PDB file of C-alpha atoms in Angstrom:
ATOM      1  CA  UNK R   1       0.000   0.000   0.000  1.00 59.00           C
ATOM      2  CA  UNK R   2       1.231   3.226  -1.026  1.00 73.00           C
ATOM      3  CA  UNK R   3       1.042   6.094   1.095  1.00 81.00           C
ATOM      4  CA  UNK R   4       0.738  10.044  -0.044  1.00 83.00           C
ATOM      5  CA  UNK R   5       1.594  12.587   2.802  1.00 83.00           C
ATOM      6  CA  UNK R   6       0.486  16.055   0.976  1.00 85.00           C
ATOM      7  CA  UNK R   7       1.839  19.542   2.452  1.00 83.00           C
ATOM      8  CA  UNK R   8       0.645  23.175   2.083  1.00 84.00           C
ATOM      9  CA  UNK R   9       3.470  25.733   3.141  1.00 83.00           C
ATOM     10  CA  UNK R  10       2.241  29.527   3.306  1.00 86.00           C
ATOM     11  CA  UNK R  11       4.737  31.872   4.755  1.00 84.00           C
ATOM     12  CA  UNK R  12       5.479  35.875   3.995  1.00 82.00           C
ATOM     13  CA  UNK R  13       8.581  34.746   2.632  1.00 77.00           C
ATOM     14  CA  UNK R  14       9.383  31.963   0.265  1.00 71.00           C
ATOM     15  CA  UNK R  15      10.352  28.970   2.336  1.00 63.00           C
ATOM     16  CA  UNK R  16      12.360  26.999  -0.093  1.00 62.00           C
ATOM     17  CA  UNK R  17      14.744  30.200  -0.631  1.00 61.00           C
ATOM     18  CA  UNK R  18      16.847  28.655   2.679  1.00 56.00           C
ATOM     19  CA  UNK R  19      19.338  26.359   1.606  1.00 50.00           C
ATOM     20  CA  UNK R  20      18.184  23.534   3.475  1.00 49.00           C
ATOM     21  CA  UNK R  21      14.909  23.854   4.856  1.00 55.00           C
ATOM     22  CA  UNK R  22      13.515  20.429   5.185  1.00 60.00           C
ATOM     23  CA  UNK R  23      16.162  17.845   6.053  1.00 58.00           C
ATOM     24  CA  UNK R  24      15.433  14.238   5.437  1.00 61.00           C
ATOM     25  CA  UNK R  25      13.463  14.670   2.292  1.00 68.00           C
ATOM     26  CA  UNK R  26      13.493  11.535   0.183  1.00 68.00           C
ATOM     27  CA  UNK R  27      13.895  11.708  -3.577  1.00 71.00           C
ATOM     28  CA  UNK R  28      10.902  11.452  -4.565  1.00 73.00           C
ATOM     29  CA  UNK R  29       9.282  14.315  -2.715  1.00 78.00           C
ATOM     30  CA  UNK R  30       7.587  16.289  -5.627  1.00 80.00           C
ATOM     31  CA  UNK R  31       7.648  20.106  -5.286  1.00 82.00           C
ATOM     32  CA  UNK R  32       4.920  22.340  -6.739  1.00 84.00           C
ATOM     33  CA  UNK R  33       4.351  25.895  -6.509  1.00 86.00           C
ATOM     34  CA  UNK R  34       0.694  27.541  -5.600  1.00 88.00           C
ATOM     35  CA  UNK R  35      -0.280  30.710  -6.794  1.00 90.00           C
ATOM     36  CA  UNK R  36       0.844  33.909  -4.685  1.00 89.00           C
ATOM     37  CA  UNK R  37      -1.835  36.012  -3.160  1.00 91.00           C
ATOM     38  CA  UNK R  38      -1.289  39.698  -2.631  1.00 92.00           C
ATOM     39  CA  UNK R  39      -4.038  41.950   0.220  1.00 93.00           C
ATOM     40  CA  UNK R  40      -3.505  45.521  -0.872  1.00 94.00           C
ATOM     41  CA  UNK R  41      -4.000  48.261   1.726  1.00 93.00           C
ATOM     42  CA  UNK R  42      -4.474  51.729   1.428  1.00 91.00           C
ATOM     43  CA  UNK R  43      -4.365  54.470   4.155  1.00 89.00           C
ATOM     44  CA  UNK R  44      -4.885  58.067   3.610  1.00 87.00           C
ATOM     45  CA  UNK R  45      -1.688  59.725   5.242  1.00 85.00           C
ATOM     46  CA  UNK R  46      -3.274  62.785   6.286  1.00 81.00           C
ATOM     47  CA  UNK R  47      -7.214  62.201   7.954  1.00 78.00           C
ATOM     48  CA  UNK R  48      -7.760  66.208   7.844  1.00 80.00           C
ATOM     49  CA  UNK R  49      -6.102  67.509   4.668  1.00 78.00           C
ATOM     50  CA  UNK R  50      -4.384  66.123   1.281  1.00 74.00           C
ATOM     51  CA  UNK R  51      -7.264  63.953   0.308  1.00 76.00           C
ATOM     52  CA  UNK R  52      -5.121  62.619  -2.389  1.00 80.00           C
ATOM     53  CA  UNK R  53      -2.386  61.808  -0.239  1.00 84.00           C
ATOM     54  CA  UNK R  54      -2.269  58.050   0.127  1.00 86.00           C
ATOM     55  CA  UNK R  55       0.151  55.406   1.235  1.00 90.00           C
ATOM     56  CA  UNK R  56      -0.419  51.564   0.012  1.00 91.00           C
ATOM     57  CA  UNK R  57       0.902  48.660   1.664  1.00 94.00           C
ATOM     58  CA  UNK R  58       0.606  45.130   0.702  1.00 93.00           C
ATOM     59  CA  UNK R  59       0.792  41.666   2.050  1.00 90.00           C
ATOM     60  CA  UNK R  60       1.689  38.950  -0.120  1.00 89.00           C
ATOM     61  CA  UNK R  61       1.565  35.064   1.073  1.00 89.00           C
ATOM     62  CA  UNK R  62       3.735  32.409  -0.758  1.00 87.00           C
ATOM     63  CA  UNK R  63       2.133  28.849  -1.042  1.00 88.00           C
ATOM     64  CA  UNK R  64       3.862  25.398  -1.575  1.00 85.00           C
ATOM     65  CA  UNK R  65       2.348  22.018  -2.195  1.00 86.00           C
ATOM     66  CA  UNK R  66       4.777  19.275  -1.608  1.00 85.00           C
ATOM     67  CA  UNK R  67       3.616  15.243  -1.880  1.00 87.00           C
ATOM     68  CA  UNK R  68       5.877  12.641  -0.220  1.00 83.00           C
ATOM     69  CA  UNK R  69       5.387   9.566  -1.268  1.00 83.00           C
ATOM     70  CA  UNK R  70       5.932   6.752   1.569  1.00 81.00           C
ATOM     71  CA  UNK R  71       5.378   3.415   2.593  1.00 79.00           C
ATOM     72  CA  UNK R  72       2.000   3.027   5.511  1.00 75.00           C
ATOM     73  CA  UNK R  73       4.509   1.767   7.871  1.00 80.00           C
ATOM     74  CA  UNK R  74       6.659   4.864   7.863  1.00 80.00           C
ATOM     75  CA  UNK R  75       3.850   7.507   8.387  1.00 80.00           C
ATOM     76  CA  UNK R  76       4.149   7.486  11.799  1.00 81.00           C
ATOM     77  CA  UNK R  77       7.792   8.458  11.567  1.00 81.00           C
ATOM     78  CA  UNK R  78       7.051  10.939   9.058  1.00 79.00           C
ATOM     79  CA  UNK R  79       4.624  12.673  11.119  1.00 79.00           C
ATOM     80  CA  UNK R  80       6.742  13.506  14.091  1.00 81.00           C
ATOM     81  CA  UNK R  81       9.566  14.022  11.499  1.00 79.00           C
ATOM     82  CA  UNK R  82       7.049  16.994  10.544  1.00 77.00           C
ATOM     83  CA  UNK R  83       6.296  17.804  13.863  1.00 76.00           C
ATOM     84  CA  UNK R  84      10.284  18.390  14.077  1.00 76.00           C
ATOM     85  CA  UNK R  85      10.771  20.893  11.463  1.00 73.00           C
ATOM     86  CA  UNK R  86      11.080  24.509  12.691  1.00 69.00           C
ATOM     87  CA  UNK R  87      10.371  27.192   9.671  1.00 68.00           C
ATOM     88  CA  UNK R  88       9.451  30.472  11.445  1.00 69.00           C
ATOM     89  CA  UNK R  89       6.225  32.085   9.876  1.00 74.00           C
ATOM     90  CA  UNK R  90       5.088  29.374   8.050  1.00 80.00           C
ATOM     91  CA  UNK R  91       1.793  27.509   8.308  1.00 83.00           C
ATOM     92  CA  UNK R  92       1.685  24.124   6.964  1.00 82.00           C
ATOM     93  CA  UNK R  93      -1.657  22.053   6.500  1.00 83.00           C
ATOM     94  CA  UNK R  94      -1.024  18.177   6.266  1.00 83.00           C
ATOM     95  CA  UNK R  95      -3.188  16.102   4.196  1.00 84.00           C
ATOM     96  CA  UNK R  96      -3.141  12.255   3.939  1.00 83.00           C
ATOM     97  CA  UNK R  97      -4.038  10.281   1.070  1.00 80.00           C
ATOM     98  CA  UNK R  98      -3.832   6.654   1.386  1.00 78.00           C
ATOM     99  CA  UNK R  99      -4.921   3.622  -0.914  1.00 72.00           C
ATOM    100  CA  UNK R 100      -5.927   0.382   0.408  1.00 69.00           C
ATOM    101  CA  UNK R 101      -6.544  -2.542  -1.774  1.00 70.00           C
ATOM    102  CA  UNK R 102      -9.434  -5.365  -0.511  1.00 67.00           C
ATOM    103  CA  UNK R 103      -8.588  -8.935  -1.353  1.00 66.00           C
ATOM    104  CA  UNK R 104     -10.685 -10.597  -4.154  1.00 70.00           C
ATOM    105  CA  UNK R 105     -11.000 -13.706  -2.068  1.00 73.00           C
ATOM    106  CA  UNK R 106     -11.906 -11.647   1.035  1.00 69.00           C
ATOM    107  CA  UNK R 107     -15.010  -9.766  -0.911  1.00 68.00           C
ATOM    108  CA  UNK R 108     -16.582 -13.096  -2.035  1.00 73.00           C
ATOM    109  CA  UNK R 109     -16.724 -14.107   1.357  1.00 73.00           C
ATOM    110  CA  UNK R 110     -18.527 -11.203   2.608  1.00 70.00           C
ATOM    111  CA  UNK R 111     -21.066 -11.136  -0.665  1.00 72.00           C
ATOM    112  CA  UNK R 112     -21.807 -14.516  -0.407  1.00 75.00           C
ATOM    113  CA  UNK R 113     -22.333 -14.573   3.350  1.00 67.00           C
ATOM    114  CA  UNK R 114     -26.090 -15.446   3.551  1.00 66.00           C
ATOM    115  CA  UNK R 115     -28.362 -12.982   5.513  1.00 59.00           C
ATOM    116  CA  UNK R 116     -30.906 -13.709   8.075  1.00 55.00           C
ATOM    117  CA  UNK R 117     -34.335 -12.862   7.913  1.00 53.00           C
ATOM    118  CA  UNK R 118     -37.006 -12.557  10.454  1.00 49.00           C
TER     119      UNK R 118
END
């Protein structure tokens, strides 16, 4: 069974721009790059006069999506290897996809099980 840990990174600053941010990443971690959002703010620098006098400031939040790919025994390990990572000012969100196969044998069992009536 194949395991898929997925990772959102949002930070202020890019995250990957370290040189090593996450240690212990296997080979087959898969990188991809969300879209940037940007908040832009505008504040009038005077309240009384110079209407037209205005200051902008803006916000912008960098997102990563990284997949590791791993084996169901090892999510355990991978989780508190997760846990272990320090990046200040980023938020990750972990998502878990897993695929689990039912034996053949096993189904016809179940479907040919007969069912009591009352």
């Amino acid at each position: 069974m194949s395991t898929k840990i997925g990772i959102i990174i949002r930070s202020f600053s890019d995250p990957f721009r370290m040189k090593y941010p996450f240690m212990g990443l296997t080979p087959e971690t898969s990188r991809i790059k969300l879209p940037d959002s940007r908040v832009l703010y505008t504040v009038l620098r005077s309240p009384h006069i110079d209407k037209k006098s205005r200051e902008q400031f803006e916000m912008r939040v960098k997102k990563q999506y990284m997949v590791m790919k791993v084996d169901a025994r090892d999510v355990e390990k991978k989780f508190f290897w997760l846990k272990r990572q320090r990046i200040l000012g980023a938020q990750f969100e972990v998502r878990l996809h897993t695929k689990t196969r039912l034996d053949r044998g096993m189904l016809q069992k179940l479907v040919s099980l007969p069912t009591s009536s009352a």
